XYZ file of C-alpha atoms in Angstrom:
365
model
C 160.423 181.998 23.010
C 158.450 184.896 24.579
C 154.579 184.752 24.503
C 153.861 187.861 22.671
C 152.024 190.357 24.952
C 147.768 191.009 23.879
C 147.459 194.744 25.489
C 149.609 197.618 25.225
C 148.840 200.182 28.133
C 149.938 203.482 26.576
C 150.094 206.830 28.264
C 151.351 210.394 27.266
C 153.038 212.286 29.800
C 154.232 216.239 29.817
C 155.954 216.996 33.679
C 154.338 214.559 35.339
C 156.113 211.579 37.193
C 153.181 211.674 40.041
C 150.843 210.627 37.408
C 152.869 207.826 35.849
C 153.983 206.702 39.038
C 150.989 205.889 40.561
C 149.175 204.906 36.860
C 151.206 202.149 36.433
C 151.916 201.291 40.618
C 148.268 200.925 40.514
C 148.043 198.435 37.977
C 151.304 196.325 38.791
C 149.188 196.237 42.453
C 145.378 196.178 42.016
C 145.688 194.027 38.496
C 148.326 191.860 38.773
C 146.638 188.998 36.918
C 146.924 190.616 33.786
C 150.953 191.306 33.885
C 151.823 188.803 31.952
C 149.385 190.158 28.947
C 150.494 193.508 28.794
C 153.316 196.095 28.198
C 153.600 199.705 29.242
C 153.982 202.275 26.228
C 155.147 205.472 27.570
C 155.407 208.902 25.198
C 157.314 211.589 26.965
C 156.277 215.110 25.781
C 159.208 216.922 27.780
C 162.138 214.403 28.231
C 164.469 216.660 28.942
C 162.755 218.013 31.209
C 162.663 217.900 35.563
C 160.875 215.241 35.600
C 161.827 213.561 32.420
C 164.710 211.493 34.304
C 162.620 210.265 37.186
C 160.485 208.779 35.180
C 162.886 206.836 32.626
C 164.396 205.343 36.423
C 161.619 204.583 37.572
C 160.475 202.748 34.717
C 163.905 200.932 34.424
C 163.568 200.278 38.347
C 160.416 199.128 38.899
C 158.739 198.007 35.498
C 161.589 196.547 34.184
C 161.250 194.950 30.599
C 157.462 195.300 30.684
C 157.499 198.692 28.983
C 158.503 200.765 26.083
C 160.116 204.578 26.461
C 159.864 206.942 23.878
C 161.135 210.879 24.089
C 158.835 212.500 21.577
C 160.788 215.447 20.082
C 157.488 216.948 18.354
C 156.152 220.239 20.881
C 153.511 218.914 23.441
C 149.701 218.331 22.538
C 147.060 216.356 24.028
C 147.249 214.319 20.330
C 150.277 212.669 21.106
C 148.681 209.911 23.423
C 146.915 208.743 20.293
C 150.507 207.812 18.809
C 150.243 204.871 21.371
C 147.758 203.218 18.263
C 150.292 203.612 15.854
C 153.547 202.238 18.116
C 152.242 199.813 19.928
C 153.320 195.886 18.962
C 150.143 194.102 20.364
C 146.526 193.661 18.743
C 144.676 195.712 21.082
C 145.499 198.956 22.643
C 144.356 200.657 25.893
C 144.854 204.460 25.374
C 145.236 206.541 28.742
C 145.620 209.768 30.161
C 148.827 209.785 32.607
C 146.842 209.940 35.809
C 143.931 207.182 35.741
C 143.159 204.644 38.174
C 140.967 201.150 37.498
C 138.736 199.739 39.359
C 139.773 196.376 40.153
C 139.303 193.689 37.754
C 137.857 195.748 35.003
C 141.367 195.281 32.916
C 141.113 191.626 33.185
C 137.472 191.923 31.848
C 138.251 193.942 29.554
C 140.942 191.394 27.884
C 137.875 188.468 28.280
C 135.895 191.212 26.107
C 138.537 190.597 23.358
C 138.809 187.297 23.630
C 135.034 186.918 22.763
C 135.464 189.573 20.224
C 138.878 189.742 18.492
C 138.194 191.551 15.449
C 136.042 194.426 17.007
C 135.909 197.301 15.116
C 134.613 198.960 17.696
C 136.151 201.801 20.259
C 135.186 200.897 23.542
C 135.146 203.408 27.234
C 133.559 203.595 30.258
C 132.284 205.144 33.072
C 134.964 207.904 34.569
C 133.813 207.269 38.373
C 133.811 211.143 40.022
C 132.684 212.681 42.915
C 130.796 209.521 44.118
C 128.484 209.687 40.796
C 129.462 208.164 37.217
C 129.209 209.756 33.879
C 128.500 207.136 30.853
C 129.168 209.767 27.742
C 129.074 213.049 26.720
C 125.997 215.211 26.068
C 125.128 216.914 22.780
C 125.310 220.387 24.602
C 128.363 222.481 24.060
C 129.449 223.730 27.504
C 133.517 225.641 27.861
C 134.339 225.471 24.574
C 133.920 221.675 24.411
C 131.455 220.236 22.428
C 129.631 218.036 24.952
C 129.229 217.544 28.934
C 129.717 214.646 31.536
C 126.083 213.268 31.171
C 124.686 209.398 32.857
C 122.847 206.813 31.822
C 121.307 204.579 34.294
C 122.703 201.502 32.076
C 126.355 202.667 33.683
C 125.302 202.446 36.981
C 126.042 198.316 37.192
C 129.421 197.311 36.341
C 127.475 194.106 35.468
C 125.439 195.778 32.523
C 125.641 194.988 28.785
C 127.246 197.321 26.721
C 125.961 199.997 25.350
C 126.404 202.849 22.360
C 127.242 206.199 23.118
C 127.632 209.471 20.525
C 130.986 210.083 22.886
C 132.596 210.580 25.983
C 135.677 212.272 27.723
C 139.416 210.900 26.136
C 140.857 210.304 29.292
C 140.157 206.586 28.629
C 139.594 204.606 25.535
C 140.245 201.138 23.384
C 140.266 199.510 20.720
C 141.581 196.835 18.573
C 145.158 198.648 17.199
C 144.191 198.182 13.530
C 140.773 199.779 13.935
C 141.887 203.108 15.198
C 141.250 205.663 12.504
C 143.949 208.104 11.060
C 144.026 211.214 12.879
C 144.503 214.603 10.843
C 148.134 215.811 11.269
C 147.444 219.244 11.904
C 146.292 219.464 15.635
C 147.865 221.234 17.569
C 148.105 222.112 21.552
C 144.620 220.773 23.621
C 141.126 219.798 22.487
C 138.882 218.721 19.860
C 139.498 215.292 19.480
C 136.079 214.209 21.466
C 133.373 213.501 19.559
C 135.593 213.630 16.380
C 137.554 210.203 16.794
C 133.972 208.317 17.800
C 132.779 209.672 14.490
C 135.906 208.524 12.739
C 135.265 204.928 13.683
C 131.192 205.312 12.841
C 132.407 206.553 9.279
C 134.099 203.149 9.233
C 131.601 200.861 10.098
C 132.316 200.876 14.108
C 130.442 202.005 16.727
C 131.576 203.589 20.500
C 130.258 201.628 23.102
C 130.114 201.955 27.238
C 131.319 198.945 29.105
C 130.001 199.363 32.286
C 132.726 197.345 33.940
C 135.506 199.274 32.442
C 135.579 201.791 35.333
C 137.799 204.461 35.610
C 139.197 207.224 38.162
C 140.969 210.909 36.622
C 142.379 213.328 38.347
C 141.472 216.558 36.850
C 144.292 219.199 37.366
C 142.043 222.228 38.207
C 142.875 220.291 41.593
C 146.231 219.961 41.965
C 148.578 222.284 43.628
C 151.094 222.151 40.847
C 148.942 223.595 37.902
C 149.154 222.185 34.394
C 152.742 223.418 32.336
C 151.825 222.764 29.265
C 150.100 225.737 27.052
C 146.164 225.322 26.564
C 145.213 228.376 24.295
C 141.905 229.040 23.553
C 142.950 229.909 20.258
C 144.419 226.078 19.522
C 141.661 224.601 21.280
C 139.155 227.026 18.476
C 141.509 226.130 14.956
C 141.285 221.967 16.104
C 137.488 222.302 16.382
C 137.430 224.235 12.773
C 139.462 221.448 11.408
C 137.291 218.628 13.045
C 134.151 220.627 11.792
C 135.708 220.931 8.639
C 137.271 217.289 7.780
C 133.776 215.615 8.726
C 131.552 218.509 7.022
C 130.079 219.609 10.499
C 128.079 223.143 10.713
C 130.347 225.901 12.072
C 127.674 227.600 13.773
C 128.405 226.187 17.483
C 131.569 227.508 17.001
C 130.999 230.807 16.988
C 128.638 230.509 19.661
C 131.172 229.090 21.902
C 134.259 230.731 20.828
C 133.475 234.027 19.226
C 133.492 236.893 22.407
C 137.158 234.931 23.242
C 138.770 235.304 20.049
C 138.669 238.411 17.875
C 140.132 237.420 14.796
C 138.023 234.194 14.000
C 137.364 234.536 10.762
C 140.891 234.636 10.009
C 141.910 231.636 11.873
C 139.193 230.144 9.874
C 140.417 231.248 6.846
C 144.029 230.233 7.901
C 142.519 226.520 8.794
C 140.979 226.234 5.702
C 143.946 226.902 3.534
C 145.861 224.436 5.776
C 143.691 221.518 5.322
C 143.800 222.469 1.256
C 147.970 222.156 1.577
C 147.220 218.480 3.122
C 145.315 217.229 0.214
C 141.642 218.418 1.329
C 140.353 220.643 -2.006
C 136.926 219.725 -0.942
C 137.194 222.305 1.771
C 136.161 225.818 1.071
C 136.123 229.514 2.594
C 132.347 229.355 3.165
C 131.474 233.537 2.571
C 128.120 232.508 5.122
C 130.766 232.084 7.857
C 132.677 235.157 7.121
C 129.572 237.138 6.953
C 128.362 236.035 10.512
C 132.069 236.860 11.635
C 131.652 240.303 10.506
C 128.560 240.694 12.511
C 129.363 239.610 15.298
C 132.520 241.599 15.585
C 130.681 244.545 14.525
C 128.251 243.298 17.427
C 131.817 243.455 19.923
C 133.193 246.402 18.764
C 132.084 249.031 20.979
C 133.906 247.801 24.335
C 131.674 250.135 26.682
C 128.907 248.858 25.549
C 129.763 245.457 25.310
C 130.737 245.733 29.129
C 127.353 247.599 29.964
C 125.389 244.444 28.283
C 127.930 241.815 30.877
C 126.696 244.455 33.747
C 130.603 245.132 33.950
C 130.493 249.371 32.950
C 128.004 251.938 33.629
C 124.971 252.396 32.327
C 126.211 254.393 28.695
C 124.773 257.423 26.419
C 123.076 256.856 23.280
C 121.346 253.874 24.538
C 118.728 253.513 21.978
C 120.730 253.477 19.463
C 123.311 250.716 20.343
C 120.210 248.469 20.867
C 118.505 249.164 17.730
C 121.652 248.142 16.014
C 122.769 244.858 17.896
C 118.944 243.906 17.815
C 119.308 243.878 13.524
C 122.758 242.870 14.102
C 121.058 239.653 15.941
C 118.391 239.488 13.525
C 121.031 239.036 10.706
C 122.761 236.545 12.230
C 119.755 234.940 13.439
C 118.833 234.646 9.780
C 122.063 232.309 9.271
C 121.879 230.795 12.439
C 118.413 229.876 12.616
C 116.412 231.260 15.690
C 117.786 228.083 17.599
C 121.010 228.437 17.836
C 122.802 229.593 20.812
C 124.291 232.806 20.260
C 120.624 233.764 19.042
C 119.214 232.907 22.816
C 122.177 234.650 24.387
C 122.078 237.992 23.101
C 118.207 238.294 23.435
C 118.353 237.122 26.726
C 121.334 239.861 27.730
C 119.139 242.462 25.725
C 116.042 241.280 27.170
C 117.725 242.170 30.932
C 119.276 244.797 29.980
C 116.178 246.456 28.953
C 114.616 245.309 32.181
C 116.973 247.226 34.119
C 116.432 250.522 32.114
C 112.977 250.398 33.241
C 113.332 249.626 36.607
C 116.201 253.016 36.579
C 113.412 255.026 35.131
């Protein structure tokens, strides 16, 4: 009779047989004590595509029976990884991006961590090793339309450290017992928005997301590799799957805006679209706040005149009628200030640009 396996390693993969290839060639090598424990879950965004076939051999080839294949027929998004939770046929789960190395022996800790803990309820990440530095989590500052940035605490720095909470931290890597993994809304779509939104799914059920310095972990990001990224990421699909994380867990829109406004004209009615979406799945709770729609409308009033909104960027020449495009974006700021609050970021931003702007005027005179 066959021991059943403890840890399923699951991975999503879109075009990328590099990335599996030396994912899993890295762990058959560098972790081999732990082979007998796991199995290899792999979800194939683009099976029929170039490199769709490579990987199915090498998988047959070289990992054998340790693994499962699955050609996912849905179109590609960076949710699909987080199927691996519901597939998977052992009690704990090790989610993955296709293209992440370990450090060695953290996997085999990482099992001893369940063993002392089986019924966890906890998600559990590390440090992502970079650059020769480490980052523990994610900040609280929104930064390229993501709602946090690589931040460190000095608890990370010893693999040898207790564990620690975090608020969140990139996706590339993450854990959990397969039960405790919370039900993910079924309308993302495309890339981004699930950080910071699953860690709060598992604090709204009594769990916590903790650093285990000793799960250490290696990404390559693609913005360095000569064959770019295939797959679609759409600032538009990256803005409607942070509305519907705001929205499920009651979040304040504002950032949003902030970030995502001067990128995409028509928010309010992907906002309005998002809303009556999440309605058709069962949420009535969730409402077409008028607030929301009124700080659209300023804002794109704010936007409208292109010349002007170049002159502000320093992009166009210095434009007529001066005066009164300032008067009106500084009560256009002022308004949305008022729903804002004078903290918020697209308050700071505009004053700042006027504030320059203004500088410059003088200095021409």
């Amino acid at each position: 009779m066959t021991e059943r396996k403890k840890l399923t390693i699951g991975m999503a993969t879109f075009d990328d047989y590099d990335g599996i290839f030396f994912s899993i060639k890295a762990i058959q090598l560098y972790h081999p004590e732990i082979l007998k424990d796991i199995e290899f879950l792999i979800l194939d965004n683009n099976p029929a595509g170039k490199h769709g076939e490579a990987v199915r051999r090498f998988l047959r080839e070289e990992v054998r029976e340790n693994y499962k294949y699955v050609p996912m027929r849905e179109v590609a998004t960076s949710f699909t990884k987080y199927k691996v939770f519901e597939i998977a046929n052992t009690p704990y789960v090790l989610c993955m991006d296709c293209h992440v190395l370990f450090e060695k022996g953290s996997l085999k800790k990482l099992l001893n961590y369940y063993e002392k803990n089986p019924k966890t309820n906890d998600l559990l990440q590390g440090p992502l090793i970079h650059n020769k530095t480490y980052f523990t989590h994610w900040s609280d500052e929104w930064f390229n339309k993501q709602c946090g940035t690589w931040a460190k605490d000095k608890r990370g720095e010893n693999p040898n450290s207790k564990p620690f909470e975090i608020i969140a931290q990139g996706m590339g890597m993450l854990s959990c017992r397969k039960e405790a993994f919370p039900k993910i809304n079924p309308l993302f779509k495309g890339f981004g928005g699930e950080e910071k939104y699953i860690q709060e799914k598992f604090r709204r059920k009594g769990g916590k997301t903790l650093c285990l310095p000793f799960l250490r972990w290696h990404h390559r990001f693609d913005d360095k590799k000569p064959n770019k990224i295939t797959y679609p990421i759409q600032t538009r699909f990256r803005l409607r799957n942070n509305l519907i994380t705001h929205l499920e867990l009651g979040w304040d829109l504002g950032p949003l805006y902030d970030n995502f406004f001067l990128d995409v004209k028509d928010f309010n009615q992907i906002y309005i679209n998002t809303v009556k979406e999440l309605r058709a799945i069962g949420r009535k709770d969730i409402k077409v706040e008028p607030k929301y729609i009124q700080i659209g409308k300023n804002m794109a009033r704010l936007n409208k005149n292109e010349n002007y909104n170049q002159n502000i960027h320093g992009k166009g020449k210095h434009i007529k009628n001066k005066s009164r495009y300032m008067e009106y974006t500084i009560n256009t700021i002022w308004k949305i200030s008022a729903i804002l609050k004078k903290n918020s970021r697209t308050y700071r931003k505009f004053v700042k640009l006027i504030k320059n702007d203004n500088s410059q005027t003088k200095n021409r005179k």
